[in-house]
């Protein structure tokens, strides 16, 4: 599923966030040096955007199978075995993502319970952890879909 | 019994070498070697995670700054107000006594941990790279590394520009000139080698701001120790640990000051205008604190504050007569 | 100690089974922490470690520097650079290979990543060298090796990673990498000369260009140098921090690319998408690495290994040489980024404890990891080059990188013997 631009639609949100990240840094630096007017809370905002950016990109990373792997032994692996191995790894990855979703969810619940906030402008932490947890769960299902595709030998989208 | 300690500064730093390691020795002696402290080679999380690390028992003992979680621990900003005592020992003992008398039993935010001690940093000062900041105008338009509401409020009143970063980044920020100065305690002049990159300190008696650290232990783990060992540990903790820590902060502060002097740093007094600006900040932040203390379930915040100030006065007098 | 080393070995084995690097470290970390402490601790650390890694102001430099490199990559700057270098040295024997090394060097100065440099230069330099009847092995070697210059000459993603893992000043690391980077360019130029001296047919001399042409083409160098001055100059002039420099560099690169009409909005969106995919994949490695390092901490490994070394009565320099040997071996089987995140947390306290300078060790680690980029059988640059130019045989590339690999070993020896080469510039600037 590619948009006109050739960018995976799943990657659209993090892509725009990355641009915003660059612009915010730029505005902060220019404001501080030329106008004596820094962007209040830029430290907190950028930290938060990073968390959203990384997890928002996770579904696209999984669907495009862009995780870093060592494929040195690929030439020695027959096709049938590669399919089984691929499915097994995707299942394991799904498990890890569900585990992350669970723990990040708990982290968010506790952050809410204990009023945990960012240091400068007191942004609450729970929504970010919650977002990461939700996306991790979605990504887990995409890994499951990848596993099914590996077993059935379906071509990638 | 071996208790793991997660510490986020290097072992050579005085918090480890001067406070926690001697404490570990006292714990071991008091329990006849039944309880020992084992320092992990690397922290198990960021400084802001260290309260949670102790609460959940990922490490048995941790220390950190309450203001890394500013809303959760808003009650403890009382101890960070400007213009307290010049001595960390006095501030730490006063903070401990106030905590023990009014806060220890009533604060739900401390559930899950046993607070072993409180320590006040030596008073926070204004440190400048090129020109001393004696009057409020000297800070106008200046870029300052600042952390926390009190430093930001002072800077805002003086018309300065705040750059938010941890103290560990001060050296780099100052050496390249990204900032013109930093709020820092005198100990940090040596501890973070800031004396190499700042030339002037404005020494505000009792601090332009203050900072408080906790030393905490996982409650379940504490309760799992024998009654005898718990009593032994309590005997070297609490006011004892807080006082010992404060004394070490005072010594480290003096060491920082003399290193800075040797490096040719100049020290000046704040002008009356700057002082009254700091007093203004203090009055405002006192009100902020009273509100947040009420919200945290402290019944008589004004009484708590008065007690804390009275303790400082009492202990200061006691110290002067020593 | 045995348990920790086994955990490391299991990670390597899982990685070879094609399990994503970050996930392999997470799985082994989870099992290991559950063993050393208990499952509850392992699970709790998973949440806090993940949040700490992703919600990080400091780590924002990684996607932003990658963005800057990728934007530059899309615009035509690399070709102009190459043409310029060619007018100056193309008439010498092996001149186009010299031009490749030089333009890789300049390109490195603005691009934070080795892979991007190789991918870009392979499209520009390889066709040119083939047109001039250069041997494929020299062409391939120069490109694969030239790409490694990118990680030492600032800005550099690997130096940033090292700085973040060890809390070493990134500004000082950047300053420290500069001279060793120049030394690297010098040694690579010598490697080209040596290769054509042995086999002159690899690099026939081209035509000579006049000074007028040289000056005209020199405009191609101006923009990259401008970008370098903005990014690195801005750091040392105190306008912004190394962390912020990535954002400034990315915005500046985008503005320059648009001003030259070298990219369109749709190109930009494409580049942004590509960058976030690579960055997010990298962050999952970082999460895994940080989590795995907690296993190393909880197992008491760093204390045990120090005791073990003391028992051996090894001198500091022997320990250092041992560590360098481990890196060269690991570099043959492992991706460099993964190697750094896995090993630096273990070796750094050891090496600095022995009295070596943290900034200097950072430069040494980066040089070794660079060497691993072009070390057979798994040199990542070799594979990037190969995937960009499928008609090159791996064997040809292996042969081609050999002189460069040898010159890298010489450079490593020089930098190890003379720490001042790395430490003089930072001492001047800080
Ligand atoms: Na670079
Ligand atoms: Na390699």
Coordinates of C-alpha atoms in Angstrom, one line a residue, chain B residues 94-299:
Chain B
X94 CA 16.1 20.5 59.3
X95 CA 14.6 18.8 56.3
X96 CA 14.8 15.4 58.0
X97 CA 13.2 16.7 61.2
X98 CA 10.4 18.4 59.3
X99 CA 9.8 15.3 57.2
X100 CA 9.8 13.0 60.2
X101 CA 7.5 15.2 62.3
X102 CA 4.9 16.1 59.6
X103 CA 5.3 14.1 56.4
X104 CA 6.6 10.6 57.0
X105 CA 3.4 9.1 58.2
X106 CA 0.9 11.0 56.1
X107 CA 2.3 11.1 52.6
X108 CA 0.8 8.4 50.3
X109 CA 3.4 9.3 47.6
X110 CA 6.1 7.5 49.7
X111 CA 4.2 4.2 49.9
X112 CA 6.4 1.3 49.0
X113 CA 9.7 2.8 50.1
X114 CA 11.5 3.4 53.3
X115 CA 13.2 6.8 53.2
X116 CA 16.6 6.1 54.7
X117 CA 17.8 9.7 54.6
X118 CA 17.4 13.2 53.0
X119 CA 20.3 15.3 51.9
X120 CA 20.4 18.9 50.9
X121 CA 22.9 20.0 48.3
X122 CA 25.1 22.9 49.2
X123 CA 23.2 26.1 48.3
X124 CA 22.7 26.8 44.6
X125 CA 24.5 29.8 43.2
X126 CA 24.6 31.9 40.0
X127 CA 27.8 31.1 38.0
X128 CA 28.8 33.1 35.0
X129 CA 31.2 32.5 32.1
X130 CA 32.3 36.0 31.2
X131 CA 30.8 38.7 33.3
X132 CA 29.6 38.5 36.9
X133 CA 25.9 38.7 37.6
X134 CA 25.6 40.9 40.6
X135 CA 22.5 43.0 39.7
X136 CA 19.3 41.7 38.0
X137 CA 20.3 43.7 34.9
X138 CA 23.4 41.5 34.6
X139 CA 21.2 38.5 33.9
X140 CA 19.0 40.3 31.3
X141 CA 19.3 38.6 28.0
X142 CA 21.8 36.1 29.3
X143 CA 21.3 32.5 28.4
X144 CA 21.4 30.4 31.5
X145 CA 21.3 26.6 32.1
X146 CA 18.4 26.2 34.5
X147 CA 16.4 23.4 35.9
X148 CA 13.3 23.5 38.0
X149 CA 10.6 26.2 38.7
X150 CA 12.6 28.3 41.2
X151 CA 15.6 28.9 38.9
X152 CA 13.3 29.6 35.9
X153 CA 11.2 32.0 37.9
X154 CA 14.2 34.0 39.0
X155 CA 15.6 34.1 35.5
X156 CA 12.3 35.2 34.1
X157 CA 12.0 38.1 36.5
X158 CA 15.6 39.2 35.6
X159 CA 14.8 38.9 31.9
X160 CA 17.2 36.0 31.2
X161 CA 16.8 33.2 28.8
X162 CA 16.5 29.7 30.2
X163 CA 18.1 26.7 28.6
X164 CA 16.9 23.4 30.0
X165 CA 19.6 20.7 30.5
X166 CA 20.9 18.5 33.3
X167 CA 23.8 19.8 35.3
X168 CA 26.1 17.1 33.7
X169 CA 25.7 19.0 30.4
X170 CA 26.8 22.4 31.9
X171 CA 30.4 22.0 31.0
X172 CA 29.8 21.5 27.4
X173 CA 27.2 24.2 27.2
X174 CA 29.5 26.7 28.9
X175 CA 32.7 25.8 27.1
X176 CA 31.2 26.3 23.7
X177 CA 29.2 29.3 24.9
X178 CA 25.7 27.9 24.2
X179 CA 24.9 29.4 27.6
X180 CA 26.4 32.4 29.4
X181 CA 26.0 30.8 32.9
X182 CA 24.6 28.1 34.9
X183 CA 22.8 27.7 38.2
X184 CA 24.9 25.4 40.2
X185 CA 26.0 24.6 43.7
X186 CA 29.6 25.2 44.6
X187 CA 30.3 21.5 44.9
X188 CA 29.5 21.1 41.2
X189 CA 32.3 23.6 40.4
X190 CA 34.6 20.8 41.3
X191 CA 32.3 17.7 40.8
X192 CA 31.6 18.7 37.2
X193 CA 34.8 20.6 36.6
X194 CA 32.8 23.8 36.1
X195 CA 35.6 25.9 37.5
X196 CA 37.4 25.4 34.2
X197 CA 34.6 27.1 32.3
X198 CA 33.1 29.7 34.6
X199 CA 34.9 32.8 35.9
X200 CA 32.4 34.3 38.3
X201 CA 30.2 33.1 41.1
X202 CA 27.6 35.2 42.8
X203 CA 27.4 33.7 46.2
X204 CA 23.9 34.0 47.5
X205 CA 23.8 33.4 51.3
X206 CA 21.5 30.4 51.8
X207 CA 21.2 29.8 48.1
X208 CA 19.5 31.3 45.1
X209 CA 17.8 28.0 45.2
X210 CA 18.3 24.7 46.9
X211 CA 18.1 21.0 46.0
X212 CA 17.1 17.9 48.0
X213 CA 17.9 14.3 47.4
X214 CA 16.3 11.2 48.9
X215 CA 18.0 7.9 49.7
X216 CA 15.4 5.3 49.6
X217 CA 15.0 1.5 50.1
X218 CA 12.3 -0.8 48.9
X219 CA 9.8 -1.2 51.7
X220 CA 9.2 -5.0 51.2
X221 CA 12.8 -5.7 51.2
X222 CA 13.3 -3.6 54.3
X223 CA 10.5 -5.4 56.1
X224 CA 11.9 -8.8 55.1
X225 CA 15.0 -8.1 57.3
X226 CA 14.9 -9.3 60.9
X227 CA 13.7 -6.9 63.5
X228 CA 17.2 -6.7 64.9
X229 CA 18.7 -5.7 61.6
X230 CA 16.0 -3.2 60.9
X231 CA 16.6 -1.5 64.2
X232 CA 20.4 -1.6 63.5
X233 CA 19.9 0.0 60.1
X234 CA 17.5 2.6 61.5
X235 CA 20.1 3.5 64.0
X236 CA 22.6 4.6 61.3
X237 CA 19.9 6.0 59.0
X238 CA 17.4 8.8 59.2
X239 CA 18.7 11.9 61.0
X240 CA 22.2 10.2 61.3
X241 CA 22.5 9.5 57.6
X242 CA 21.0 12.9 56.7
X243 CA 23.5 14.7 59.0
X244 CA 26.5 12.7 57.7
X245 CA 25.4 13.4 54.1
X246 CA 25.0 17.1 54.9
X247 CA 28.5 17.3 56.5
X248 CA 30.0 15.6 53.4
X249 CA 28.1 18.1 51.1
X250 CA 29.6 20.9 53.2
X251 CA 33.1 19.5 52.8
X252 CA 32.7 18.9 49.1
X253 CA 31.3 22.4 48.7
X254 CA 34.4 23.9 50.5
X255 CA 36.6 21.7 48.2
X256 CA 34.8 23.0 45.1
X257 CA 35.2 26.6 46.4
X258 CA 38.9 26.3 46.9
X259 CA 39.5 24.6 43.5
X260 CA 37.6 27.4 41.9
X261 CA 39.6 30.0 43.8
X262 CA 42.8 28.4 42.8
X263 CA 41.6 28.5 39.2
X264 CA 41.2 32.3 39.6
X265 CA 37.4 32.4 39.8
X266 CA 36.0 35.6 41.4
X267 CA 33.3 35.5 44.0
X268 CA 30.9 38.4 44.6
X269 CA 27.9 39.2 46.7
X270 CA 24.5 39.9 45.1
X271 CA 23.3 43.4 45.0
X272 CA 20.3 44.4 47.2
X273 CA 18.1 44.5 44.1
X274 CA 19.0 40.9 43.1
X275 CA 18.5 39.8 46.7
X276 CA 15.0 41.3 46.8
X277 CA 14.2 39.6 43.5
X278 CA 15.2 36.3 45.1
X279 CA 13.1 37.1 48.1
X280 CA 10.2 37.8 45.8
X281 CA 10.6 34.5 44.1
X282 CA 10.7 32.8 47.5
X283 CA 7.5 34.5 48.7
X284 CA 5.7 33.4 45.5
X285 CA 7.0 29.9 45.6
X286 CA 6.0 29.6 49.3
X287 CA 2.4 30.2 48.2
X288 CA 2.8 27.7 45.4
X289 CA 4.1 25.2 47.9
X290 CA 1.3 25.7 50.4
X291 CA -1.3 25.0 47.7
X292 CA 0.5 21.9 46.5
X293 CA 1.0 20.7 50.1
X294 CA -2.7 21.1 50.7
X295 CA -3.5 19.1 47.6
X296 CA -1.1 16.4 48.7
X297 CA -3.1 16.1 52.0
X298 CA -0.8 18.0 54.3
X299 CA -3.2 19.5 56.9

